[in-house]
PDB file of C-alpha atoms in Angstrom:
ATOM      1  CA  UNK U   1      28.088 -10.825  -3.525  1.00  0.00           C
ATOM      2  CA  UNK U   2      25.368  -8.920  -5.561  1.00  0.00           C
ATOM      3  CA  UNK U   3      24.421  -9.930  -9.138  1.00  0.00           C
ATOM      4  CA  UNK U   4      22.097  -8.302 -11.629  1.00  0.00           C
ATOM      5  CA  UNK U   5      21.249  -8.153 -15.349  1.00  0.00           C
ATOM      6  CA  UNK U   6      21.758  -5.387 -17.781  1.00  0.00           C
ATOM      7  CA  UNK U   7      21.230  -4.895 -21.659  1.00  0.00           C
ATOM      8  CA  UNK U   8      24.469  -3.775 -23.327  1.00  0.00           C
ATOM      9  CA  UNK U   9      24.559  -1.474 -26.330  1.00  0.00           C
ATOM     10  CA  UNK U  10      24.062  -4.485 -28.709  1.00  0.00           C
ATOM     11  CA  UNK U  11      20.849  -5.370 -26.712  1.00  0.00           C
ATOM     12  CA  UNK U  12      22.576  -8.463 -25.390  1.00  0.00           C
ATOM     13  CA  UNK U  13      21.862  -9.494 -21.784  1.00  0.00           C
ATOM     14  CA  UNK U  14      24.947  -9.323 -19.469  1.00  0.00           C
ATOM     15  CA  UNK U  15      25.136 -10.771 -16.029  1.00  0.00           C
ATOM     16  CA  UNK U  16      27.229  -8.595 -13.747  1.00  0.00           C
ATOM     17  CA  UNK U  17      28.456  -8.976 -10.191  1.00  0.00           C
ATOM     18  CA  UNK U  18      30.077  -6.934  -7.421  1.00  0.00           C
ATOM     19  CA  UNK U  19      31.526  -7.877  -4.145  1.00  0.00           C
ATOM     20  CA  UNK U  20      32.621  -4.702  -2.476  1.00  0.00           C
ATOM     21  CA  UNK U  21      34.347  -3.389  -5.588  1.00  0.00           C
ATOM     22  CA  UNK U  22      33.620  -2.645  -9.148  1.00  0.00           C
ATOM     23  CA  UNK U  23      30.711  -4.077 -10.969  1.00  0.00           C
ATOM     24  CA  UNK U  24      32.090  -6.521 -13.633  1.00  0.00           C
ATOM     25  CA  UNK U  25      30.643  -8.720 -16.410  1.00  0.00           C
ATOM     26  CA  UNK U  26      30.634 -12.431 -15.632  1.00  0.00           C
ATOM     27  CA  UNK U  27      32.292 -14.247 -18.411  1.00  0.00           C
ATOM     28  CA  UNK U  28      30.112 -16.724 -20.342  1.00  0.00           C
ATOM     29  CA  UNK U  29      26.908 -16.037 -18.362  1.00  0.00           C
ATOM     30  CA  UNK U  30      24.010 -15.747 -20.742  1.00  0.00           C
ATOM     31  CA  UNK U  31      21.453 -14.902 -17.937  1.00  0.00           C
ATOM     32  CA  UNK U  32      21.033 -15.269 -14.128  1.00  0.00           C
ATOM     33  CA  UNK U  33      18.607 -17.992 -14.879  1.00  0.00           C
ATOM     34  CA  UNK U  34      21.000 -19.983 -16.958  1.00  0.00           C
ATOM     35  CA  UNK U  35      23.749 -19.414 -14.347  1.00  0.00           C
ATOM     36  CA  UNK U  36      21.439 -20.617 -11.458  1.00  0.00           C
ATOM     37  CA  UNK U  37      20.337 -23.738 -13.451  1.00  0.00           C
ATOM     38  CA  UNK U  38      24.040 -24.465 -14.176  1.00  0.00           C
ATOM     39  CA  UNK U  39      24.863 -24.347 -10.463  1.00  0.00           C
ATOM     40  CA  UNK U  40      21.872 -26.491  -9.543  1.00  0.00           C
ATOM     41  CA  UNK U  41      22.890 -29.115 -12.252  1.00  0.00           C
ATOM     42  CA  UNK U  42      26.520 -29.281 -11.326  1.00  0.00           C
ATOM     43  CA  UNK U  43      26.060 -29.079  -7.447  1.00  0.00           C
ATOM     44  CA  UNK U  44      28.394 -26.033  -7.466  1.00  0.00           C
ATOM     45  CA  UNK U  45      27.763 -23.021  -5.057  1.00  0.00           C
ATOM     46  CA  UNK U  46      26.684 -19.935  -7.062  1.00  0.00           C
ATOM     47  CA  UNK U  47      29.566 -17.718  -5.852  1.00  0.00           C
ATOM     48  CA  UNK U  48      32.026 -20.490  -6.559  1.00  0.00           C
ATOM     49  CA  UNK U  49      30.631 -20.865 -10.060  1.00  0.00           C
ATOM     50  CA  UNK U  50      30.870 -17.259 -10.784  1.00  0.00           C
ATOM     51  CA  UNK U  51      34.415 -16.929  -9.509  1.00  0.00           C
ATOM     52  CA  UNK U  52      35.346 -19.953 -11.712  1.00  0.00           C
ATOM     53  CA  UNK U  53      33.904 -18.338 -14.766  1.00  0.00           C
ATOM     54  CA  UNK U  54      35.796 -15.106 -13.995  1.00  0.00           C
ATOM     55  CA  UNK U  55      35.154 -11.549 -14.775  1.00  0.00           C
ATOM     56  CA  UNK U  56      35.387  -9.265 -17.847  1.00  0.00           C
ATOM     57  CA  UNK U  57      35.141  -5.527 -18.170  1.00  0.00           C
ATOM     58  CA  UNK U  58      33.770  -3.183 -15.565  1.00  0.00           C
ATOM     59  CA  UNK U  59      30.387  -1.494 -16.097  1.00  0.00           C
ATOM     60  CA  UNK U  60      28.698   1.544 -14.566  1.00  0.00           C
ATOM     61  CA  UNK U  61      25.578   0.108 -13.039  1.00  0.00           C
ATOM     62  CA  UNK U  62      24.150   3.478 -11.960  1.00  0.00           C
ATOM     63  CA  UNK U  63      24.521   4.764 -15.538  1.00  0.00           C
ATOM     64  CA  UNK U  64      22.855   1.612 -16.874  1.00  0.00           C
ATOM     65  CA  UNK U  65      19.956   2.227 -14.568  1.00  0.00           C
ATOM     66  CA  UNK U  66      19.509   5.781 -15.587  1.00  0.00           C
ATOM     67  CA  UNK U  67      19.532   4.645 -19.223  1.00  0.00           C
ATOM     68  CA  UNK U  68      16.732   2.191 -18.565  1.00  0.00           C
ATOM     69  CA  UNK U  69      19.058  -0.781 -19.276  1.00  0.00           C
ATOM     70  CA  UNK U  70      18.634  -2.628 -15.961  1.00  0.00           C
ATOM     71  CA  UNK U  71      16.566  -5.684 -16.208  1.00  0.00           C
ATOM     72  CA  UNK U  72      14.655  -7.709 -13.573  1.00  0.00           C
ATOM     73  CA  UNK U  73      17.523  -9.614 -11.781  1.00  0.00           C
ATOM     74  CA  UNK U  74      16.045 -12.943 -12.916  1.00  0.00           C
ATOM     75  CA  UNK U  75      13.662 -13.950 -15.682  1.00  0.00           C
ATOM     76  CA  UNK U  76      12.533 -17.059 -17.559  1.00  0.00           C
ATOM     77  CA  UNK U  77      12.634 -17.661 -21.313  1.00  0.00           C
ATOM     78  CA  UNK U  78       8.889 -18.458 -20.976  1.00  0.00           C
ATOM     79  CA  UNK U  79       7.288 -15.795 -18.659  1.00  0.00           C
ATOM     80  CA  UNK U  80       4.472 -18.345 -17.787  1.00  0.00           C
ATOM     81  CA  UNK U  81       7.090 -20.339 -15.838  1.00  0.00           C
ATOM     82  CA  UNK U  82       8.054 -17.437 -13.487  1.00  0.00           C
ATOM     83  CA  UNK U  83       5.643 -17.281 -10.400  1.00  0.00           C
ATOM     84  CA  UNK U  84       5.105 -14.168  -8.344  1.00  0.00           C
ATOM     85  CA  UNK U  85       3.834 -15.049  -4.959  1.00  0.00           C
ATOM     86  CA  UNK U  86       3.973 -13.875  -1.351  1.00  0.00           C
ATOM     87  CA  UNK U  87       2.937 -14.056   2.198  1.00  0.00           C
ATOM     88  CA  UNK U  88       1.721 -11.551   4.664  1.00  0.00           C
ATOM     89  CA  UNK U  89       1.313 -11.015   8.453  1.00  0.00           C
ATOM     90  CA  UNK U  90       4.905 -12.267   8.865  1.00  0.00           C
ATOM     91  CA  UNK U  91       6.563  -9.262  10.452  1.00  0.00           C
ATOM     92  CA  UNK U  92       6.331  -7.982  14.035  1.00  0.00           C
ATOM     93  CA  UNK U  93       3.908  -5.044  13.976  1.00  0.00           C
ATOM     94  CA  UNK U  94       2.469  -6.030  10.580  1.00  0.00           C
ATOM     95  CA  UNK U  95      -0.913  -6.862  11.960  1.00  0.00           C
ATOM     96  CA  UNK U  96      -1.792  -3.316  13.024  1.00  0.00           C
ATOM     97  CA  UNK U  97      -2.648  -2.028   9.537  1.00  0.00           C
ATOM     98  CA  UNK U  98      -4.406  -5.152   8.352  1.00  0.00           C
ATOM     99  CA  UNK U  99      -6.270  -5.385  11.709  1.00  0.00           C
ATOM    100  CA  UNK U 100      -7.640  -1.855  11.325  1.00  0.00           C
ATOM    101  CA  UNK U 101      -8.680  -2.559   7.778  1.00  0.00           C
ATOM    102  CA  UNK U 102     -10.594  -5.670   8.687  1.00  0.00           C
ATOM    103  CA  UNK U 103     -12.236  -4.739  12.040  1.00  0.00           C
ATOM    104  CA  UNK U 104     -15.399  -6.560  13.038  1.00  0.00           C
ATOM    105  CA  UNK U 105     -17.896  -5.780  15.747  1.00  0.00           C
ATOM    106  CA  UNK U 106     -20.171  -8.313  17.449  1.00  0.00           C
ATOM    107  CA  UNK U 107     -23.857  -7.533  17.827  1.00  0.00           C
ATOM    108  CA  UNK U 108     -23.428  -6.211  21.305  1.00  0.00           C
ATOM    109  CA  UNK U 109     -20.597  -3.735  20.069  1.00  0.00           C
ATOM    110  CA  UNK U 110     -17.630  -5.599  21.492  1.00  0.00           C
ATOM    111  CA  UNK U 111     -14.830  -6.127  19.099  1.00  0.00           C
ATOM    112  CA  UNK U 112     -14.103  -9.560  17.862  1.00  0.00           C
ATOM    113  CA  UNK U 113     -10.644 -10.825  17.036  1.00  0.00           C
ATOM    114  CA  UNK U 114     -10.217 -10.306  13.274  1.00  0.00           C
ATOM    115  CA  UNK U 115      -9.039 -13.044  10.991  1.00  0.00           C
ATOM    116  CA  UNK U 116      -5.912 -10.955  10.436  1.00  0.00           C
ATOM    117  CA  UNK U 117      -5.125 -10.871  14.088  1.00  0.00           C
ATOM    118  CA  UNK U 118      -5.764 -14.552  14.457  1.00  0.00           C
ATOM    119  CA  UNK U 119      -3.307 -15.309  11.647  1.00  0.00           C
ATOM    120  CA  UNK U 120      -0.783 -12.972  13.074  1.00  0.00           C
ATOM    121  CA  UNK U 121      -1.054 -14.603  16.615  1.00  0.00           C
ATOM    122  CA  UNK U 122      -0.645 -18.065  14.914  1.00  0.00           C
ATOM    123  CA  UNK U 123       2.568 -16.875  13.453  1.00  0.00           C
ATOM    124  CA  UNK U 124       3.864 -15.454  16.787  1.00  0.00           C
ATOM    125  CA  UNK U 125       3.035 -18.783  18.607  1.00  0.00           C
ATOM    126  CA  UNK U 126       4.181 -21.254  15.806  1.00  0.00           C
ATOM    127  CA  UNK U 127       6.084 -19.484  13.012  1.00  0.00           C
ATOM    128  CA  UNK U 128       9.564 -20.244  14.272  1.00  0.00           C
ATOM    129  CA  UNK U 129       9.688 -23.985  14.954  1.00  0.00           C
ATOM    130  CA  UNK U 130      12.587 -25.905  16.217  1.00  0.00           C
ATOM    131  CA  UNK U 131      15.016 -27.066  13.611  1.00  0.00           C
ATOM    132  CA  UNK U 132      13.638 -30.107  11.797  1.00  0.00           C
ATOM    133  CA  UNK U 133      10.033 -29.321  12.811  1.00  0.00           C
ATOM    134  CA  UNK U 134       7.212 -27.705  10.727  1.00  0.00           C
ATOM    135  CA  UNK U 135       5.708 -24.510  11.914  1.00  0.00           C
ATOM    136  CA  UNK U 136       2.287 -23.025  11.353  1.00  0.00           C
ATOM    137  CA  UNK U 137       1.559 -22.134   7.807  1.00  0.00           C
ATOM    138  CA  UNK U 138       1.311 -18.380   6.962  1.00  0.00           C
ATOM    139  CA  UNK U 139      -1.089 -16.363   4.749  1.00  0.00           C
ATOM    140  CA  UNK U 140      -0.307 -16.953   1.070  1.00  0.00           C
ATOM    141  CA  UNK U 141      -1.201 -15.117  -2.115  1.00  0.00           C
ATOM    142  CA  UNK U 142      -0.551 -15.212  -5.839  1.00  0.00           C
ATOM    143  CA  UNK U 143       0.257 -12.144  -7.826  1.00  0.00           C
ATOM    144  CA  UNK U 144       0.720 -13.546 -11.301  1.00  0.00           C
ATOM    145  CA  UNK U 145       3.443 -14.952 -13.642  1.00  0.00           C
ATOM    146  CA  UNK U 146       6.376 -13.298 -15.371  1.00  0.00           C
ATOM    147  CA  UNK U 147       4.164 -11.230 -17.519  1.00  0.00           C
ATOM    148  CA  UNK U 148       3.366  -9.215 -14.339  1.00  0.00           C
ATOM    149  CA  UNK U 149       7.004  -8.559 -13.419  1.00  0.00           C
ATOM    150  CA  UNK U 150       8.179  -5.051 -13.996  1.00  0.00           C
ATOM    151  CA  UNK U 151      11.908  -4.255 -14.320  1.00  0.00           C
ATOM    152  CA  UNK U 152      13.496  -1.654 -12.073  1.00  0.00           C
ATOM    153  CA  UNK U 153      12.965   1.798 -13.385  1.00  0.00           C
ATOM    154  CA  UNK U 154       9.934   0.705 -15.382  1.00  0.00           C
ATOM    155  CA  UNK U 155       6.359   1.757 -14.634  1.00  0.00           C
ATOM    156  CA  UNK U 156       4.077  -0.178 -12.316  1.00  0.00           C
ATOM    157  CA  UNK U 157       0.693  -0.188 -14.127  1.00  0.00           C
ATOM    158  CA  UNK U 158      -2.423   0.086 -11.997  1.00  0.00           C
ATOM    159  CA  UNK U 159      -5.686  -1.175 -13.659  1.00  0.00           C
ATOM    160  CA  UNK U 160      -8.178   1.467 -14.398  1.00  0.00           C
ATOM    161  CA  UNK U 161     -10.643  -0.409 -12.195  1.00  0.00           C
ATOM    162  CA  UNK U 162      -8.371  -0.423  -9.092  1.00  0.00           C
ATOM    163  CA  UNK U 163      -9.427   1.544  -6.026  1.00  0.00           C
ATOM    164  CA  UNK U 164      -5.825   2.087  -4.870  1.00  0.00           C
ATOM    165  CA  UNK U 165      -2.276   1.810  -6.055  1.00  0.00           C
ATOM    166  CA  UNK U 166      -0.038   1.322  -3.078  1.00  0.00           C
ATOM    167  CA  UNK U 167       3.495   0.153  -2.517  1.00  0.00           C
ATOM    168  CA  UNK U 168       4.609  -2.740  -0.203  1.00  0.00           C
ATOM    169  CA  UNK U 169       8.358  -2.738   0.558  1.00  0.00           C
ATOM    170  CA  UNK U 170       9.503  -6.339   1.058  1.00  0.00           C
ATOM    171  CA  UNK U 171      12.343  -8.648   0.747  1.00  0.00           C
ATOM    172  CA  UNK U 172      11.886 -11.542  -1.685  1.00  0.00           C
ATOM    173  CA  UNK U 173      13.469 -14.910  -2.119  1.00  0.00           C
ATOM    174  CA  UNK U 174      14.537 -15.864  -5.646  1.00  0.00           C
ATOM    175  CA  UNK U 175      14.435 -19.557  -6.513  1.00  0.00           C
ATOM    176  CA  UNK U 176      14.858 -22.043  -9.315  1.00  0.00           C
ATOM    177  CA  UNK U 177      13.607 -25.609  -9.525  1.00  0.00           C
ATOM    178  CA  UNK U 178      16.151 -28.197 -10.387  1.00  0.00           C
ATOM    179  CA  UNK U 179      15.743 -30.999 -12.914  1.00  0.00           C
ATOM    180  CA  UNK U 180      14.749 -33.448 -10.148  1.00  0.00           C
ATOM    181  CA  UNK U 181      12.164 -30.957  -8.665  1.00  0.00           C
ATOM    182  CA  UNK U 182      14.329 -29.714  -5.842  1.00  0.00           C
ATOM    183  CA  UNK U 183      14.097 -25.970  -5.098  1.00  0.00           C
ATOM    184  CA  UNK U 184      17.252 -23.973  -4.913  1.00  0.00           C
ATOM    185  CA  UNK U 185      17.529 -20.492  -3.581  1.00  0.00           C
ATOM    186  CA  UNK U 186      19.460 -18.101  -5.739  1.00  0.00           C
ATOM    187  CA  UNK U 187      19.414 -15.233  -3.152  1.00  0.00           C
ATOM    188  CA  UNK U 188      17.322 -12.362  -1.805  1.00  0.00           C
ATOM    189  CA  UNK U 189      16.297  -9.031  -3.308  1.00  0.00           C
ATOM    190  CA  UNK U 190      14.175  -6.043  -2.652  1.00  0.00           C
ATOM    191  CA  UNK U 191      10.666  -5.958  -3.952  1.00  0.00           C
ATOM    192  CA  UNK U 192       7.662  -3.794  -4.400  1.00  0.00           C
ATOM    193  CA  UNK U 193       4.602  -5.964  -3.815  1.00  0.00           C
ATOM    194  CA  UNK U 194       2.243  -3.448  -5.404  1.00  0.00           C
ATOM    195  CA  UNK U 195      -1.472  -3.858  -4.083  1.00  0.00           C
ATOM    196  CA  UNK U 196      -4.822  -2.384  -3.987  1.00  0.00           C
ATOM    197  CA  UNK U 197      -5.506  -1.789  -0.166  1.00  0.00           C
ATOM    198  CA  UNK U 198      -8.879  -0.141  -0.592  1.00  0.00           C
ATOM    199  CA  UNK U 199     -10.225  -3.260  -2.510  1.00  0.00           C
ATOM    200  CA  UNK U 200      -8.844  -5.495   0.241  1.00  0.00           C
ATOM    201  CA  UNK U 201     -10.451  -3.318   2.973  1.00  0.00           C
ATOM    202  CA  UNK U 202     -13.924  -3.820   1.491  1.00  0.00           C
ATOM    203  CA  UNK U 203     -13.873  -7.492   2.337  1.00  0.00           C
ATOM    204  CA  UNK U 204     -10.995  -9.889   3.410  1.00  0.00           C
ATOM    205  CA  UNK U 205     -12.165 -12.212   0.717  1.00  0.00           C
ATOM    206  CA  UNK U 206     -11.099  -9.626  -1.875  1.00  0.00           C
ATOM    207  CA  UNK U 207      -7.492 -10.111  -0.806  1.00  0.00           C
ATOM    208  CA  UNK U 208      -6.986 -12.291  -3.908  1.00  0.00           C
ATOM    209  CA  UNK U 209      -8.282  -9.570  -6.227  1.00  0.00           C
ATOM    210  CA  UNK U 210      -6.196  -6.887  -4.493  1.00  0.00           C
ATOM    211  CA  UNK U 211      -2.959  -8.798  -5.078  1.00  0.00           C
ATOM    212  CA  UNK U 212      -3.366  -9.507  -8.850  1.00  0.00           C
ATOM    213  CA  UNK U 213      -1.113  -6.592  -9.815  1.00  0.00           C
ATOM    214  CA  UNK U 214       2.279  -5.822 -11.160  1.00  0.00           C
ATOM    215  CA  UNK U 215       5.246  -6.328  -8.900  1.00  0.00           C
ATOM    216  CA  UNK U 216       8.926  -5.150  -9.302  1.00  0.00           C
ATOM    217  CA  UNK U 217      11.983  -6.667  -7.711  1.00  0.00           C
ATOM    218  CA  UNK U 218      15.677  -6.007  -7.659  1.00  0.00           C
ATOM    219  CA  UNK U 219      17.758  -4.353  -9.020  1.00  0.00           C
ATOM    220  CA  UNK U 220      20.313  -6.713  -7.505  1.00  0.00           C
ATOM    221  CA  UNK U 221      20.212 -10.186  -5.910  1.00  0.00           C
ATOM    222  CA  UNK U 222      22.106 -10.773  -2.690  1.00  0.00           C
ATOM    223  CA  UNK U 223      23.652 -14.126  -2.847  1.00  0.00           C
ATOM    224  CA  UNK U 224      23.889 -16.032   0.502  1.00  0.00           C
ATOM    225  CA  UNK U 225      21.846 -15.870   3.681  1.00  0.00           C
ATOM    226  CA  UNK U 226      19.427 -13.077   4.499  1.00  0.00           C
ATOM    227  CA  UNK U 227      20.791 -10.740   7.211  1.00  0.00           C
ATOM    228  CA  UNK U 228      18.851 -11.293  10.403  1.00  0.00           C
ATOM    229  CA  UNK U 229      18.159  -7.498  10.800  1.00  0.00           C
ATOM    230  CA  UNK U 230      17.402  -5.658   7.483  1.00  0.00           C
ATOM    231  CA  UNK U 231      16.845  -1.939   7.797  1.00  0.00           C
ATOM    232  CA  UNK U 232      15.655   0.072   4.803  1.00  0.00           C
ATOM    233  CA  UNK U 233      13.569   3.053   3.713  1.00  0.00           C
ATOM    234  CA  UNK U 234      10.451   3.329   1.615  1.00  0.00           C
ATOM    235  CA  UNK U 235       9.453   6.524   0.025  1.00  0.00           C
ATOM    236  CA  UNK U 236       7.233   8.149  -2.498  1.00  0.00           C
ATOM    237  CA  UNK U 237       8.401  11.146  -4.636  1.00  0.00           C
ATOM    238  CA  UNK U 238       5.817  13.416  -6.378  1.00  0.00           C
ATOM    239  CA  UNK U 239       6.852  16.150  -8.869  1.00  0.00           C
ATOM    240  CA  UNK U 240      10.423  15.677  -7.762  1.00  0.00           C
ATOM    241  CA  UNK U 241       9.613  16.312  -4.133  1.00  0.00           C
ATOM    242  CA  UNK U 242       9.451  13.891  -1.170  1.00  0.00           C
ATOM    243  CA  UNK U 243       5.818  13.147  -0.382  1.00  0.00           C
ATOM    244  CA  UNK U 244       6.270  10.332   2.120  1.00  0.00           C
ATOM    245  CA  UNK U 245       9.013   8.352   3.737  1.00  0.00           C
ATOM    246  CA  UNK U 246       9.254   5.666   6.409  1.00  0.00           C
ATOM    247  CA  UNK U 247      11.814   3.080   7.573  1.00  0.00           C
ATOM    248  CA  UNK U 248      10.908  -0.610   7.099  1.00  0.00           C
ATOM    249  CA  UNK U 249      12.443  -3.578   8.900  1.00  0.00           C
ATOM    250  CA  UNK U 250      12.797  -7.232   7.702  1.00  0.00           C
ATOM    251  CA  UNK U 251      14.917 -10.273   8.471  1.00  0.00           C
ATOM    252  CA  UNK U 252      14.113 -12.907  10.999  1.00  0.00           C
ATOM    253  CA  UNK U 253      14.908 -10.669  13.952  1.00  0.00           C
ATOM    254  CA  UNK U 254      11.870  -8.520  12.904  1.00  0.00           C
ATOM    255  CA  UNK U 255       9.624 -11.505  11.820  1.00  0.00           C
ATOM    256  CA  UNK U 256       7.287 -13.868  13.423  1.00  0.00           C
ATOM    257  CA  UNK U 257       8.268 -16.678  10.959  1.00  0.00           C
ATOM    258  CA  UNK U 258      11.533 -18.075   9.958  1.00  0.00           C
ATOM    259  CA  UNK U 259      12.565 -18.013   6.316  1.00  0.00           C
ATOM    260  CA  UNK U 260      12.760 -21.777   6.325  1.00  0.00           C
ATOM    261  CA  UNK U 261       9.214 -22.069   7.579  1.00  0.00           C
ATOM    262  CA  UNK U 262       7.927 -19.732   4.833  1.00  0.00           C
ATOM    263  CA  UNK U 263       9.831 -21.566   2.179  1.00  0.00           C
ATOM    264  CA  UNK U 264       8.549 -24.943   3.356  1.00  0.00           C
ATOM    265  CA  UNK U 265       4.905 -23.890   3.181  1.00  0.00           C
ATOM    266  CA  UNK U 266       5.307 -22.562  -0.374  1.00  0.00           C
ATOM    267  CA  UNK U 267       7.291 -25.341  -1.838  1.00  0.00           C
ATOM    268  CA  UNK U 268       5.408 -28.169  -0.165  1.00  0.00           C
ATOM    269  CA  UNK U 269       2.942 -27.996  -3.030  1.00  0.00           C
ATOM    270  CA  UNK U 270       4.103 -30.102  -5.951  1.00  0.00           C
ATOM    271  CA  UNK U 271       2.797 -27.470  -8.386  1.00  0.00           C
ATOM    272  CA  UNK U 272       5.580 -25.248  -7.181  1.00  0.00           C
ATOM    273  CA  UNK U 273       8.304 -27.784  -7.686  1.00  0.00           C
ATOM    274  CA  UNK U 274       8.138 -28.179 -11.478  1.00  0.00           C
ATOM    275  CA  UNK U 275      11.712 -28.556 -13.077  1.00  0.00           C
ATOM    276  CA  UNK U 276      13.037 -25.394 -14.553  1.00  0.00           C
ATOM    277  CA  UNK U 277      10.570 -22.970 -12.996  1.00  0.00           C
ATOM    278  CA  UNK U 278      11.397 -19.652 -11.367  1.00  0.00           C
ATOM    279  CA  UNK U 279       9.799 -18.405  -8.164  1.00  0.00           C
ATOM    280  CA  UNK U 280       9.908 -14.857  -6.608  1.00  0.00           C
ATOM    281  CA  UNK U 281       8.398 -15.264  -3.182  1.00  0.00           C
ATOM    282  CA  UNK U 282       7.761 -12.058  -1.181  1.00  0.00           C
ATOM    283  CA  UNK U 283       8.049 -12.242   2.561  1.00  0.00           C
ATOM    284  CA  UNK U 284       5.685  -9.467   3.787  1.00  0.00           C
ATOM    285  CA  UNK U 285       6.053  -6.008   5.269  1.00  0.00           C
ATOM    286  CA  UNK U 286       5.003  -3.983   8.300  1.00  0.00           C
ATOM    287  CA  UNK U 287       5.243  -0.543   6.444  1.00  0.00           C
ATOM    288  CA  UNK U 288       2.617   0.999   4.164  1.00  0.00           C
ATOM    289  CA  UNK U 289       1.976   4.556   3.018  1.00  0.00           C
ATOM    290  CA  UNK U 290      -1.661   3.655   2.776  1.00  0.00           C
ATOM    291  CA  UNK U 291      -1.629   3.247   6.594  1.00  0.00           C
ATOM    292  CA  UNK U 292      -0.676   6.910   6.840  1.00  0.00           C
ATOM    293  CA  UNK U 293      -3.532   7.996   4.560  1.00  0.00           C
ATOM    294  CA  UNK U 294      -1.505   8.496   1.445  1.00  0.00           C
ATOM    295  CA  UNK U 295      -3.374   8.329  -1.902  1.00  0.00           C
ATOM    296  CA  UNK U 296      -0.898   7.781  -4.764  1.00  0.00           C
ATOM    297  CA  UNK U 297      -1.336   9.380  -8.162  1.00  0.00           C
ATOM    298  CA  UNK U 298      -0.082   8.700 -11.736  1.00  0.00           C
ATOM    299  CA  UNK U 299       3.488  10.012 -11.994  1.00  0.00           C
ATOM    300  CA  UNK U 300       4.389   9.157  -8.266  1.00  0.00           C
ATOM    301  CA  UNK U 301       7.711   7.330  -7.991  1.00  0.00           C
ATOM    302  CA  UNK U 302       8.167   4.517  -5.473  1.00  0.00           C
ATOM    303  CA  UNK U 303      11.660   4.140  -3.971  1.00  0.00           C
ATOM    304  CA  UNK U 304      12.729   1.213  -1.786  1.00  0.00           C
ATOM    305  CA  UNK U 305      16.239   0.731  -0.541  1.00  0.00           C
ATOM    306  CA  UNK U 306      18.264  -1.166   2.073  1.00  0.00           C
ATOM    307  CA  UNK U 307      21.899  -1.116   2.613  1.00  0.00           C
ATOM    308  CA  UNK U 308      22.545  -4.832   2.105  1.00  0.00           C
ATOM    309  CA  UNK U 309      20.917  -4.966  -1.367  1.00  0.00           C
ATOM    310  CA  UNK U 310      22.806  -2.459  -3.455  1.00  0.00           C
ATOM    311  CA  UNK U 311      20.876   0.018  -5.682  1.00  0.00           C
ATOM    312  CA  UNK U 312      17.372   1.185  -4.601  1.00  0.00           C
ATOM    313  CA  UNK U 313      14.315  -0.187  -6.381  1.00  0.00           C
ATOM    314  CA  UNK U 314      12.502   2.655  -8.224  1.00  0.00           C
ATOM    315  CA  UNK U 315       9.358   2.493 -10.219  1.00  0.00           C
ATOM    316  CA  UNK U 316       6.960   5.327 -11.422  1.00  0.00           C
ATOM    317  CA  UNK U 317       3.179   4.680 -11.198  1.00  0.00           C
ATOM    318  CA  UNK U 318       0.984   4.713 -14.302  1.00  0.00           C
ATOM    319  CA  UNK U 319      -2.696   4.111 -14.654  1.00  0.00           C
ATOM    320  CA  UNK U 320      -3.883   1.814 -17.337  1.00  0.00           C
ATOM    321  CA  UNK U 321      -6.595   2.815 -19.821  1.00  0.00           C
ATOM    322  CA  UNK U 322      -9.919   1.101 -19.140  1.00  0.00           C
ATOM    323  CA  UNK U 323     -10.411  -2.175 -21.029  1.00  0.00           C
ATOM    324  CA  UNK U 324     -13.780  -3.783 -21.732  1.00  0.00           C
ATOM    325  CA  UNK U 325     -13.645  -7.547 -21.985  1.00  0.00           C
ATOM    326  CA  UNK U 326     -16.193  -9.559 -23.889  1.00  0.00           C
ATOM    327  CA  UNK U 327     -16.145 -13.321 -23.999  1.00  0.00           C
ATOM    328  CA  UNK U 328     -17.197 -14.894 -27.386  1.00  0.00           C
ATOM    329  CA  UNK U 329     -18.591 -18.367 -27.566  1.00  0.00           C
ATOM    330  CA  UNK U 330     -16.726 -20.731 -29.925  1.00  0.00           C
TER     331      UNK U 330
END
């Protein structure tokens, strides 16, 4: 089942679902967030809860997308309580780009193993532990709170000071935290983990700076387990013409970590188990246009799609105006 959120003509949020057929409004669902919290509080499976509520009129999801009425597939009433985070070097082959960005040479000219390659090897050796055991922890990064989340179809804003504005096609897990602090997974969705790869390349310690950017996810959430072999496409369209396109792979068959291991190492921190919070946690990628020498420009459109996730995720690129910040003493 796929679920998403739209705005109707009266500017009211409607939660819609489809399961191989027409897209229909879920009766009595005020938002995906309220639906997920109800499922957590009642101990009811999300699909079972949706089916129990029943369905109303059919909607044209494609038309809503074209009209700009598709929302992020989950939000929080207070954006500060939605966390955008992620992890990298989790996919087979994902080390190549990062390794070339962070190459180091010893004094005698022989290449040393980069921190990226060390982290990647750790995942290969210990990222898929036996059931009940804890594997090696992955790389982790923070992108911001709900104020940094951009709806499908809306523009990703690159800061004026950014050196690069590049896409990262990824699968993200969507989570809510129950009243007792227990994390619950709502499902999985496509995401564009928008980043500044030039800044990151300057020095690996700039990774944190490079990730503090917008991110977009959706348009639809896939309820249930993540397929083991996710195959999709990532492309950039410029002036209505295809500029770049490449397939991307995800799912555990193409990863060096299990989803359970990545989830454990995120939610092991009590700060990420605060009742009522929402988490969008991105699981990494091995495909970047930056690795192929692409330099994006304002007006470019990113498109990410994969068969299991419904509609593609599209976002145009905009560059923000420069902002000068001055701190005043109180």
